[in-house]
Every structure is written in structure tokens, then in C-alpha cells.
CSV table of C-alpha atoms and ligand atoms in Angstrom, one decimal:
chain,number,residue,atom,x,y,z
A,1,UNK,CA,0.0,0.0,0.0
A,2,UNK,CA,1.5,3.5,-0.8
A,3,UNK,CA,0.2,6.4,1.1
A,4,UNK,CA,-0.3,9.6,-0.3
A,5,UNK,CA,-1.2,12.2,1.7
A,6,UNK,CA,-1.3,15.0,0.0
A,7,UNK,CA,-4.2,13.4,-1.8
A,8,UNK,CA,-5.4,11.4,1.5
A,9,UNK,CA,-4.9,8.1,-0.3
A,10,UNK,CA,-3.6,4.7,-0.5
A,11,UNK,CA,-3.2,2.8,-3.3
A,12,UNK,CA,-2.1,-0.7,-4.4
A,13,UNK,CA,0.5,-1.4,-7.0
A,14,UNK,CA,-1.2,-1.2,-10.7
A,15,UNK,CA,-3.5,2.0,-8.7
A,16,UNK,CA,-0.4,3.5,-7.8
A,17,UNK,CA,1.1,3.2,-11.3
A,18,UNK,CA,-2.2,4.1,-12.8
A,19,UNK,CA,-2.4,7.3,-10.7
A,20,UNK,CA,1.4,8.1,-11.9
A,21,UNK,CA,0.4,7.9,-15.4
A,22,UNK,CA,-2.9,9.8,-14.8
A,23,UNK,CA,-1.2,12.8,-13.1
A,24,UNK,CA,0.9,13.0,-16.0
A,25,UNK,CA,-1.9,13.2,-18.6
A,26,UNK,CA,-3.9,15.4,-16.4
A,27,UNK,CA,-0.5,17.8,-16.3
A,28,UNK,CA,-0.1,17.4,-20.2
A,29,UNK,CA,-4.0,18.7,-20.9
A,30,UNK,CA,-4.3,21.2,-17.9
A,31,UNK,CA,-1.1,22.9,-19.5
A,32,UNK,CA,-1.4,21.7,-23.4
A,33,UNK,CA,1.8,20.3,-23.1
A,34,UNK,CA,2.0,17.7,-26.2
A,35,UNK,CA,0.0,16.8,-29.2
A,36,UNK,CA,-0.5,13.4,-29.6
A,37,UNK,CA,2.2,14.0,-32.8
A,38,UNK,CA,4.6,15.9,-31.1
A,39,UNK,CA,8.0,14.3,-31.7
A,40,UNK,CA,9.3,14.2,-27.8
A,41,UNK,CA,13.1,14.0,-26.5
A,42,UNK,CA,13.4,13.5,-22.8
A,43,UNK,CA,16.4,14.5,-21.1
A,44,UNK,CA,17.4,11.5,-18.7
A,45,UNK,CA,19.8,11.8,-15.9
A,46,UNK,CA,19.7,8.3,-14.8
A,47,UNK,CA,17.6,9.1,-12.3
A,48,UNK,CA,14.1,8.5,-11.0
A,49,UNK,CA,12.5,11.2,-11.8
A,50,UNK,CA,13.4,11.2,-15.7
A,51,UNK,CA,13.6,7.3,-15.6
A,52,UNK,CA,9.8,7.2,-14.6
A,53,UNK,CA,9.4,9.6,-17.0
A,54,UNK,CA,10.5,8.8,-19.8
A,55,UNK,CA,8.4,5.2,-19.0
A,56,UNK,CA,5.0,7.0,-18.6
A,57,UNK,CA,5.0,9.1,-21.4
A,58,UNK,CA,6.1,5.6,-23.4
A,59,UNK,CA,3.5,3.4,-21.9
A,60,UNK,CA,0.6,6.3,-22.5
A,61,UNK,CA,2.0,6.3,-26.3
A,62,UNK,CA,3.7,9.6,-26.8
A,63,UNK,CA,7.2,9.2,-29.4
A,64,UNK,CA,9.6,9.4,-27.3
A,65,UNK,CA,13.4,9.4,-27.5
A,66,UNK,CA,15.8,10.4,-24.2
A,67,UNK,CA,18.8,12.2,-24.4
A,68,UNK,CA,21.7,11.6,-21.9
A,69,UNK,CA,24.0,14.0,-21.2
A,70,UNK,CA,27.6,13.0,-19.8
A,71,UNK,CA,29.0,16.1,-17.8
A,72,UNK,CA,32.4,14.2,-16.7
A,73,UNK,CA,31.8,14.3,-13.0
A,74,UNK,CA,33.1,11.7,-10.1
A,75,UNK,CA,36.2,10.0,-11.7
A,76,UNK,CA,36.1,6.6,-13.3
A,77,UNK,CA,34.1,3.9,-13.8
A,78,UNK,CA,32.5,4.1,-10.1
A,79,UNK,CA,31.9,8.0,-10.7
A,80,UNK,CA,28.6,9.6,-10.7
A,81,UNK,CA,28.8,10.2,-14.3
A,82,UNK,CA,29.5,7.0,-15.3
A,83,UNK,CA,27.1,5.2,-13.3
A,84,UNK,CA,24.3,7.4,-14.6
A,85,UNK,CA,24.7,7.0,-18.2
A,86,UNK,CA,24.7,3.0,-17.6
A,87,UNK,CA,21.3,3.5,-16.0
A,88,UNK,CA,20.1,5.3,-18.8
A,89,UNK,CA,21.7,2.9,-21.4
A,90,UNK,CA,20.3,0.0,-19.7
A,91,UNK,CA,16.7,1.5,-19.6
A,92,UNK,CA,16.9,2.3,-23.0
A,93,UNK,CA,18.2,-1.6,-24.0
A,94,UNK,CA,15.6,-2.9,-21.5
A,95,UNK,CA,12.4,-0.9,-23.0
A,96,UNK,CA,14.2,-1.0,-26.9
A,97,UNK,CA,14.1,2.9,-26.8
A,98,UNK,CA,16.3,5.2,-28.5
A,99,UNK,CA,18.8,7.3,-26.3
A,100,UNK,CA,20.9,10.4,-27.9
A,101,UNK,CA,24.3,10.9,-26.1
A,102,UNK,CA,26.3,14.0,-25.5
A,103,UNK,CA,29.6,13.6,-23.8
A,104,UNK,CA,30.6,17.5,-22.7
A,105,UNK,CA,34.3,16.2,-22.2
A,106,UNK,CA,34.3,14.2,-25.7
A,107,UNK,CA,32.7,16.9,-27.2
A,108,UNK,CA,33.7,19.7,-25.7
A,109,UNK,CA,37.1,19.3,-24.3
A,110,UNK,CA,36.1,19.7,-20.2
A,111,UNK,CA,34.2,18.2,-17.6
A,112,UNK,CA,31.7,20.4,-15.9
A,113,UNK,CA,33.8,20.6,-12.0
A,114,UNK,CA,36.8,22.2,-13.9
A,115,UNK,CA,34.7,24.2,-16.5
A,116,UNK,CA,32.9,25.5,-13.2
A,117,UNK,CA,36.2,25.9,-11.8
A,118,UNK,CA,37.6,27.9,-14.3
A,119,UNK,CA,35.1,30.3,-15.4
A,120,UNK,CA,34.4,30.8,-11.8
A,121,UNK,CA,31.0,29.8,-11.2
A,122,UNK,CA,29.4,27.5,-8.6
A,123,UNK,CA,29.3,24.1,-10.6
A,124,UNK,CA,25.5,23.7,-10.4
A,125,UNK,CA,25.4,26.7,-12.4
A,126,UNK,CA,28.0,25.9,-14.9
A,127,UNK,CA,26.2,22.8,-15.0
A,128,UNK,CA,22.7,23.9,-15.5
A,129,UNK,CA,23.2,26.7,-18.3
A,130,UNK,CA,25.2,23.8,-20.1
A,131,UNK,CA,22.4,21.5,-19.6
A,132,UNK,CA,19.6,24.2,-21.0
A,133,UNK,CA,21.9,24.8,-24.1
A,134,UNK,CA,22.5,21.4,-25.0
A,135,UNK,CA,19.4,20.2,-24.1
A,136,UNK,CA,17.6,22.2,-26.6
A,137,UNK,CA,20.8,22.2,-29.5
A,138,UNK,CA,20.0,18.6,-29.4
A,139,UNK,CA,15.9,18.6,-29.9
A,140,UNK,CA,16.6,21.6,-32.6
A,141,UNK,CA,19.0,19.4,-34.5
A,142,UNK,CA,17.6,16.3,-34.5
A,143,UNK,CA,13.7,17.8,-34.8
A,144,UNK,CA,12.0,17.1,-32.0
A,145,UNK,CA,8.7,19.4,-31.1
A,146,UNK,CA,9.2,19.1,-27.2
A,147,UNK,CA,12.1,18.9,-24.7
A,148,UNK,CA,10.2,17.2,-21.2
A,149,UNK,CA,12.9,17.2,-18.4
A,150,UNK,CA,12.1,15.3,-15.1
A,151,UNK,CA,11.4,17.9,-12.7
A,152,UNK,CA,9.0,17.3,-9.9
A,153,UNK,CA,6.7,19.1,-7.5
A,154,UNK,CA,9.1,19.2,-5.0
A,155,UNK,CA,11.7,20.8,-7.5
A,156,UNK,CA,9.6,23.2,-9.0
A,157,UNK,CA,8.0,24.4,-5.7
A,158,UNK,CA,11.9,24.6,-4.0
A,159,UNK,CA,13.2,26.7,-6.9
A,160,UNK,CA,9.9,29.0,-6.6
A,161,UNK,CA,10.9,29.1,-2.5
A,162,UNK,CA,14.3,30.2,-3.5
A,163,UNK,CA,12.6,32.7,-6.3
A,164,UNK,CA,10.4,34.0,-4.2
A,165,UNK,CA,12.8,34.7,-1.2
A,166,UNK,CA,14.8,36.9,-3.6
A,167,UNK,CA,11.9,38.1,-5.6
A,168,UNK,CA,13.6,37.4,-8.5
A,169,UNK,CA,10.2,38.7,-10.8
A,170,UNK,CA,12.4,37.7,-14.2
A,171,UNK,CA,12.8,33.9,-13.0
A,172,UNK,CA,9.4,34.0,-11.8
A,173,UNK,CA,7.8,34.9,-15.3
A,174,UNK,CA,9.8,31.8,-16.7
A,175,UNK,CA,8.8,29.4,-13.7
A,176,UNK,CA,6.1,27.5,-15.8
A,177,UNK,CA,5.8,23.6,-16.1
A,178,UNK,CA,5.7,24.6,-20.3
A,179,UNK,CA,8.1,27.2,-22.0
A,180,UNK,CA,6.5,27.6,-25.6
A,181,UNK,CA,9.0,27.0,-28.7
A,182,UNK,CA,10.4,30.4,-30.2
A,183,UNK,CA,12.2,30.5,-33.1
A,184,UNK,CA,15.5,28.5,-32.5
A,185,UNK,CA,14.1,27.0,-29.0
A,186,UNK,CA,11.8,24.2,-28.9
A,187,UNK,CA,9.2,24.0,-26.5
A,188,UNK,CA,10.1,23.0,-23.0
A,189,UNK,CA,7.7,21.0,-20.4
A,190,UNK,CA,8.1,19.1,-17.3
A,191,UNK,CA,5.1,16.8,-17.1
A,192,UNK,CA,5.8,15.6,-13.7
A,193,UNK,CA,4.9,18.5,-11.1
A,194,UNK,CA,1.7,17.1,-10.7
A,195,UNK,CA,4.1,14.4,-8.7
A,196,UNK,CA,6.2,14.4,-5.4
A,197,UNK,CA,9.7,13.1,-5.0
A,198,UNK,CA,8.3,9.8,-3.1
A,199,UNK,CA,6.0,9.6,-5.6
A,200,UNK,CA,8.8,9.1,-8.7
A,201,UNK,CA,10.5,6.5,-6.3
A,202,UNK,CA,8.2,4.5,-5.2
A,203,UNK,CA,6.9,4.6,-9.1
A,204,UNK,CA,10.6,3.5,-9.9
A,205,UNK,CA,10.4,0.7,-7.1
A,206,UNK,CA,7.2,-0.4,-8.0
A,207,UNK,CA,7.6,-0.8,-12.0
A,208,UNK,CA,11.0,-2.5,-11.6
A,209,UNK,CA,13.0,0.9,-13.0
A,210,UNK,CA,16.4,0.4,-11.6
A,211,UNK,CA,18.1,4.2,-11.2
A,212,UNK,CA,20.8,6.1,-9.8
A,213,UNK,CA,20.0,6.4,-6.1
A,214,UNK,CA,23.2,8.8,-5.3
A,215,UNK,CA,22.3,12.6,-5.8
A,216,UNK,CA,25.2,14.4,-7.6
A,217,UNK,CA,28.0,14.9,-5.3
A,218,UNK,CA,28.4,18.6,-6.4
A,219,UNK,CA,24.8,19.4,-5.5
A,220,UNK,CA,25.4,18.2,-1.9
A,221,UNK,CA,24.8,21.1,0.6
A,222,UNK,CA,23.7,23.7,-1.6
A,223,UNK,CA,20.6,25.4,-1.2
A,224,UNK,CA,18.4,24.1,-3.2
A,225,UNK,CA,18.9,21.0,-1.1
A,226,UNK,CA,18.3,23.3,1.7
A,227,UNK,CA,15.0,24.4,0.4
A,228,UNK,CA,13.8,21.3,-0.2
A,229,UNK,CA,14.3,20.6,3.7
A,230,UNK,CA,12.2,23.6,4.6
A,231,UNK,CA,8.8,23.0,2.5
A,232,UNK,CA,9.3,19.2,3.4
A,233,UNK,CA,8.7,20.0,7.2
A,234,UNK,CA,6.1,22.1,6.7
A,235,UNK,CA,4.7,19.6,4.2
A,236,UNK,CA,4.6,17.3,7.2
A,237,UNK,CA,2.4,20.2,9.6
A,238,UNK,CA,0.6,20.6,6.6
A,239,UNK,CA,-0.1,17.9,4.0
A,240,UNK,CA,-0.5,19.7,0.6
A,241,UNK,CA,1.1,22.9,1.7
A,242,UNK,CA,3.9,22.3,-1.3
A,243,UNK,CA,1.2,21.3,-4.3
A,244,UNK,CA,-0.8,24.7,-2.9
A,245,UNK,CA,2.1,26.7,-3.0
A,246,UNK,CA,3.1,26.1,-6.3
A,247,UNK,CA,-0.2,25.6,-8.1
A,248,UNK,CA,-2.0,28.6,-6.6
A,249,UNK,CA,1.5,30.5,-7.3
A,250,UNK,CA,0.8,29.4,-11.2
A,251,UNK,CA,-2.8,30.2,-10.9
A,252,UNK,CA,-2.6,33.6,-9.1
A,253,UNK,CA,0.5,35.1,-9.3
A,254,UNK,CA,2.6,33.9,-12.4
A,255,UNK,CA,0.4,35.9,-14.9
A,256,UNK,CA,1.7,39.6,-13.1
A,257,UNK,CA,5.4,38.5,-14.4
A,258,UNK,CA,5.1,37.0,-17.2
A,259,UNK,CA,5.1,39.7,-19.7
A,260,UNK,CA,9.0,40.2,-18.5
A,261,UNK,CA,9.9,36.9,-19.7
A,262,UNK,CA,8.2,37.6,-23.0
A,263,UNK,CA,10.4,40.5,-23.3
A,264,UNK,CA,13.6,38.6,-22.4
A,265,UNK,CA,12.9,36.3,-25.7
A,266,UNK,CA,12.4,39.7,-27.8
A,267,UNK,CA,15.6,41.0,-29.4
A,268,UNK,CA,17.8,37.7,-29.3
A,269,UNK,CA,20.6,37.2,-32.3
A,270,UNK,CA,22.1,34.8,-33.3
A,271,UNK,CA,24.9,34.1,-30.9
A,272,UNK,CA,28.6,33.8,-32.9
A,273,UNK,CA,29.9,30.9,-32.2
A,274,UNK,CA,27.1,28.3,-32.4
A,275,UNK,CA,24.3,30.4,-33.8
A,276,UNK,CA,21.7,29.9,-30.9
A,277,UNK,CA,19.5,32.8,-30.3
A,278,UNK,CA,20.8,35.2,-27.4
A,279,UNK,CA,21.0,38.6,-26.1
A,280,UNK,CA,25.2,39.0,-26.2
A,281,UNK,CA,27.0,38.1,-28.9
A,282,UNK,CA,28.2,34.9,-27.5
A,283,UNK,CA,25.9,32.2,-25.8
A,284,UNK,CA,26.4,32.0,-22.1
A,285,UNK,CA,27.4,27.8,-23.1
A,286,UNK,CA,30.4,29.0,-25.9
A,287,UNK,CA,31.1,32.2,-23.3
A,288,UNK,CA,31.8,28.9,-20.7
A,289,UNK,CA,33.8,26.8,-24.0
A,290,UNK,CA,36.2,30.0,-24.6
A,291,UNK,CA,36.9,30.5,-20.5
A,292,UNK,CA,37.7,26.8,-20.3
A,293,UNK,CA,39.6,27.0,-23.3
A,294,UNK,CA,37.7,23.4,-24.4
A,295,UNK,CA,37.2,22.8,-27.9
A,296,UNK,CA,34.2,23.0,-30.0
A,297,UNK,CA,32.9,26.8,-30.2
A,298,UNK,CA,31.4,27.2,-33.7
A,299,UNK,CA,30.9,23.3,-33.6
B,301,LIG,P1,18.6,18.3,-12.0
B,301,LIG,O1,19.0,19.6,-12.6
B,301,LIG,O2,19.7,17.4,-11.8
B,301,LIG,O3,17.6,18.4,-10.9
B,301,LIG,O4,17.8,17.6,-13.2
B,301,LIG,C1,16.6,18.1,-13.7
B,301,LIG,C2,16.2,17.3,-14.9
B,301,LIG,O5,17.2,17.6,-15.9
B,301,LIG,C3,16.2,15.8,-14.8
B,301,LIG,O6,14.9,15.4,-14.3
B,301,LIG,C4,16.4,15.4,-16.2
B,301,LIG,O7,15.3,15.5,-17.0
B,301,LIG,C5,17.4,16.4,-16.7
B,301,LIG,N1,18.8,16.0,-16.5
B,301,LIG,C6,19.6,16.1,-15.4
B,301,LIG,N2,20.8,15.7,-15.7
B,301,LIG,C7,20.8,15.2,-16.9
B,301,LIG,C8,21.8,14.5,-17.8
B,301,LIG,N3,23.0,14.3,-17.3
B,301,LIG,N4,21.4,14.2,-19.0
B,301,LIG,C9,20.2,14.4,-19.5
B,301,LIG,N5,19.2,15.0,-18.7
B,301,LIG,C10,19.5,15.4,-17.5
B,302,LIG,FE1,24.9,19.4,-12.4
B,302,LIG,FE2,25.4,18.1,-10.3
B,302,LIG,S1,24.2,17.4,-11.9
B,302,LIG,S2,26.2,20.0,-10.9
B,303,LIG,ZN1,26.8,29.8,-28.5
């Protein structure tokens, strides 16, 4: 039996999976995330979240391809990297699915701890504008309608905590669980934030998805993590606190902000060494390939 108290429920196993798949299409129509055409890439990490994923939106019939993105972290065959890519390989072997592979250090001539090193920046950040690049580079290039990336309720209500506590109105008018395409982006949707963390586990568990259980040793301690803490004991005073705070934040308050993020996508060029749309002349991804002195600008 798996308890879910936000929704004061327990379910048995095929319920449980059933409700999985049916917060996903009820996220999908409540936000007009996919047609049933729409040619999808996932972006897996090897983890739950984008495991479970990439499963659901198989098993309720979407196209769907994953992408996997190697970002040279933990050294060696025992290192985070490595271990997560053979989770997403193995998936995709299992459930004879296709899975695109990016290797930054291959490719690009660094790993993401010494390209965060070296251009200064605190990994997670070198690491997540690199992710947002390639992510959408690789649905432009191989035509794909939609990137859907794994985030979950608990992630998208932590990074609205952190938002929020710095009123940062620009990332707030962006905070949406669908980014529409623009020319040179595809569209971007996270189908799971009708779903909790324990939720995408137990899913995992439950449907015999083996993951990556480790988090990513560069995103230990930081606060995001720390967020996460906070909702989570007030989600226990208060079941449904989280799911309020971020759908009722969508409902009521995201419309007031979202005309900045409109404006951010206005006046982008193409940026010189790789040709995605920005606002400099260089990307913020080949800005990161120049500081690290890596290979592959232009490429
Ligand atoms: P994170 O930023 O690690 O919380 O991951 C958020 C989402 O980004 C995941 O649910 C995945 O959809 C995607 N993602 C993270 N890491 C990778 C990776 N190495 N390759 C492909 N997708 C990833
Ligand atoms: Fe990007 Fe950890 S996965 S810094
Ligand atoms: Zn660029």
C-alpha cells in the first residue's frame, strides 16, 4: 500500500502506477503540453524522476526518445557520471528505446567541476546553463517538437521558495511547467509536477526501473537542497502545503510576471559561435567553452 497524503490516499500497486500515469496526462492537458504528434526528446539523468518519466509518457503512447547527457563528473568507472549514463543505457536496452548521447568532455574538451572551476562559477550553475543549451541544441537538430525534463513538484515548488525569497520577478515569469518554442528553441515541459519526489520512487520501485540512487556529489549542501528541507517539514504540519504553493503560485500570481519573460525572448541574435538565439553576442554555453579553453565553439 503506498500512502499519499497530499491526496489522502492509498493505493495498491497497478493503482499506484495508474495514478502516476494519470497525473501526467492530467499535467499534459491542464497545460497543453504535447499533441499526440509531437515528436518528444526526454532529457534523462539516470535518475528516477526522468527514468519514470520517460516510462510514462512511453507506456501512454507519446514518441519518445531520451537524451543523456555525460557532464564528466566523479572520476572513473565508479563516478557519478559513469554510473548514470549506464542506468540510462540499460533503460533504454531494456524498453528498446532510443537514447541520444552528448559527452561534454568528448565533445567539448572539459568536464563540468573544472569548466565550473575555471570560469568561476558555482558548478550547479555551470552545470545547468550547459544543460539548457544542449538540451535544446540537441531537440533543434535532431527535430524534436518538445524537450520534457524530469522535474517534480518538489523541485519546482523549491526553486519558486528560493525565487520567491529573492523576488527574482524575471525567474518567476519563466517558472512555468511549459516554455513555448520560439524560433531557435523548442518547447520545453516538465510533465511531472503534478508528482512528489516519493511519488517518482516509489513509481521506480514499484515498476522494476532500476536508477541512480546517489544525488550528484556537487549538489550536496547547496541550497536548493536546503529548500527542499524547509517545504518538506512544513509539508509534514501541513499535507498539501507544497502542491498549494506552487499551483496557486501558477494560478494567481505567475500571470503579473510573465510579460517580463516575453520580453527577455524579444531582441535575441544569433549568438557567434554556435548560432543559438541570445542577447550578447556569444551564448552563455560557448562564453563557458572560450573560459575553459575546451574545444568546439562554432561546432
Ligand atoms: P537536475 O537539474 O539534476 O535536478 O535535473 C533536472 C532534470 O534535468 C532531470 O529530471 C532530467 O530530466 C534532466 N537531466 C539532469 N541531468 C541530466 C543529464 N546528465 N542528461 C540528461 N538529462 C539530465
Ligand atoms: Fe549538475 Fe550536479 S548534476 S552540478
Ligand atoms: Zn553559442
Amino acid at each position: 500500500m503506498m500512502e499519499v497524503r497530499r491526496h489522502n490516499a492509498g493505493f495498491c500497486q497497478p493503482c499506484f502506477l495508474k495514478h502516476c500515469r494519470d497525473q501526467v496526462s492530467r499535467a499534459i492537458h491542464d497545460f497543453d503540453m504535447l499533441g499526440p504528434d509531437d515528436r518528444v526528446l526526454v532529457a534523462v539523468s539516470g535518475g528516477k524522476d526522468s527514468l519514470a518519466l520517460w516510462d510514462i509518457l512511453l507506456d501512454l503512447g507519446y514518441q519518445a526518445d531520451g537524451l543523456y547527457l555525460g557532464l564528466g563528473i566523479g572520476a572513473g568507472r565508479d563516478g557519478y557520471s559513469h554510473t548514470s549514463g549506464t542506468f540510462a543505457r540499460d533503460y533504454a536496452a531494456r524498453r528498446g528505446a532510443t537514447l541520444i548521447e552528448v559527452d561534454i568532455p568528448t565533445e567539448f574538451g572539459f568536464d563540468i567541476p573544472t569548466g565550473a572551476r575555471e570560469a568561476k562559477r558555482a558548478p550547479c550553475s555551470a552545470c545547468g546553463l550547459s544543460k539548457r543549451h544542449l538540451f535544446n541544441r540537441a531537440a533543434v537538430d535532431g527535430g524534436y517538437d518538445v524537450v520534457a525534463t524530469g522535474h517534480n513538484l518538489d523541485d519546482e515548488a523549491a526553486v519558486l521558495f528560493g525565487n520567491v525569497l529573492r523576488w527574482e520577478t524575471a525567474y518567476l515569469g519563466r517558472q512555468a511547467p511549459v516554455l513555448p518554442a520560439a524560433p531557435g528553441f523548442a518547447r520545453k515541459i516538465k510533465p511531472l509536477v503534478r508528482l512528489g519526489e516519493r511519488e517518482m520512487a516509489a513509481y521506480c520501485v514499484l515498476s522494476g526501473i532500476d536508477y541512480i540512487v546517489e544525488e550528484c556529489p556537487m549538489a550536496v549542501g547547496n541550497k536548493h537542497l536546503g529548500y527542499k528541507d524547509a517545504l518538506n517539514q512544513i509539508e509534514v504540519q501541513s499535507p498539501g502545503a507544497k502542491a498549494a504553493f506552487y499551483f496557486l503560485f501558477l494560478d494567481r500570481v505567475s500571470p503579473m510576471f510573465s510579460g517580463i519573460a516575453d520580453e527577455e525572448r524579444e531582441g535575441l541574435q544569433p549568438c557567434a559561435g554556435c548560432g543559438s538565439p541570445t542577447t550578447g553576442e556569444w551564448c552563455a554555453f560557448c562564453k563557458l567553452v572560450a573560459k575553459v579553453g575546451g574545444s568546439g565553439v562554432g561546432a
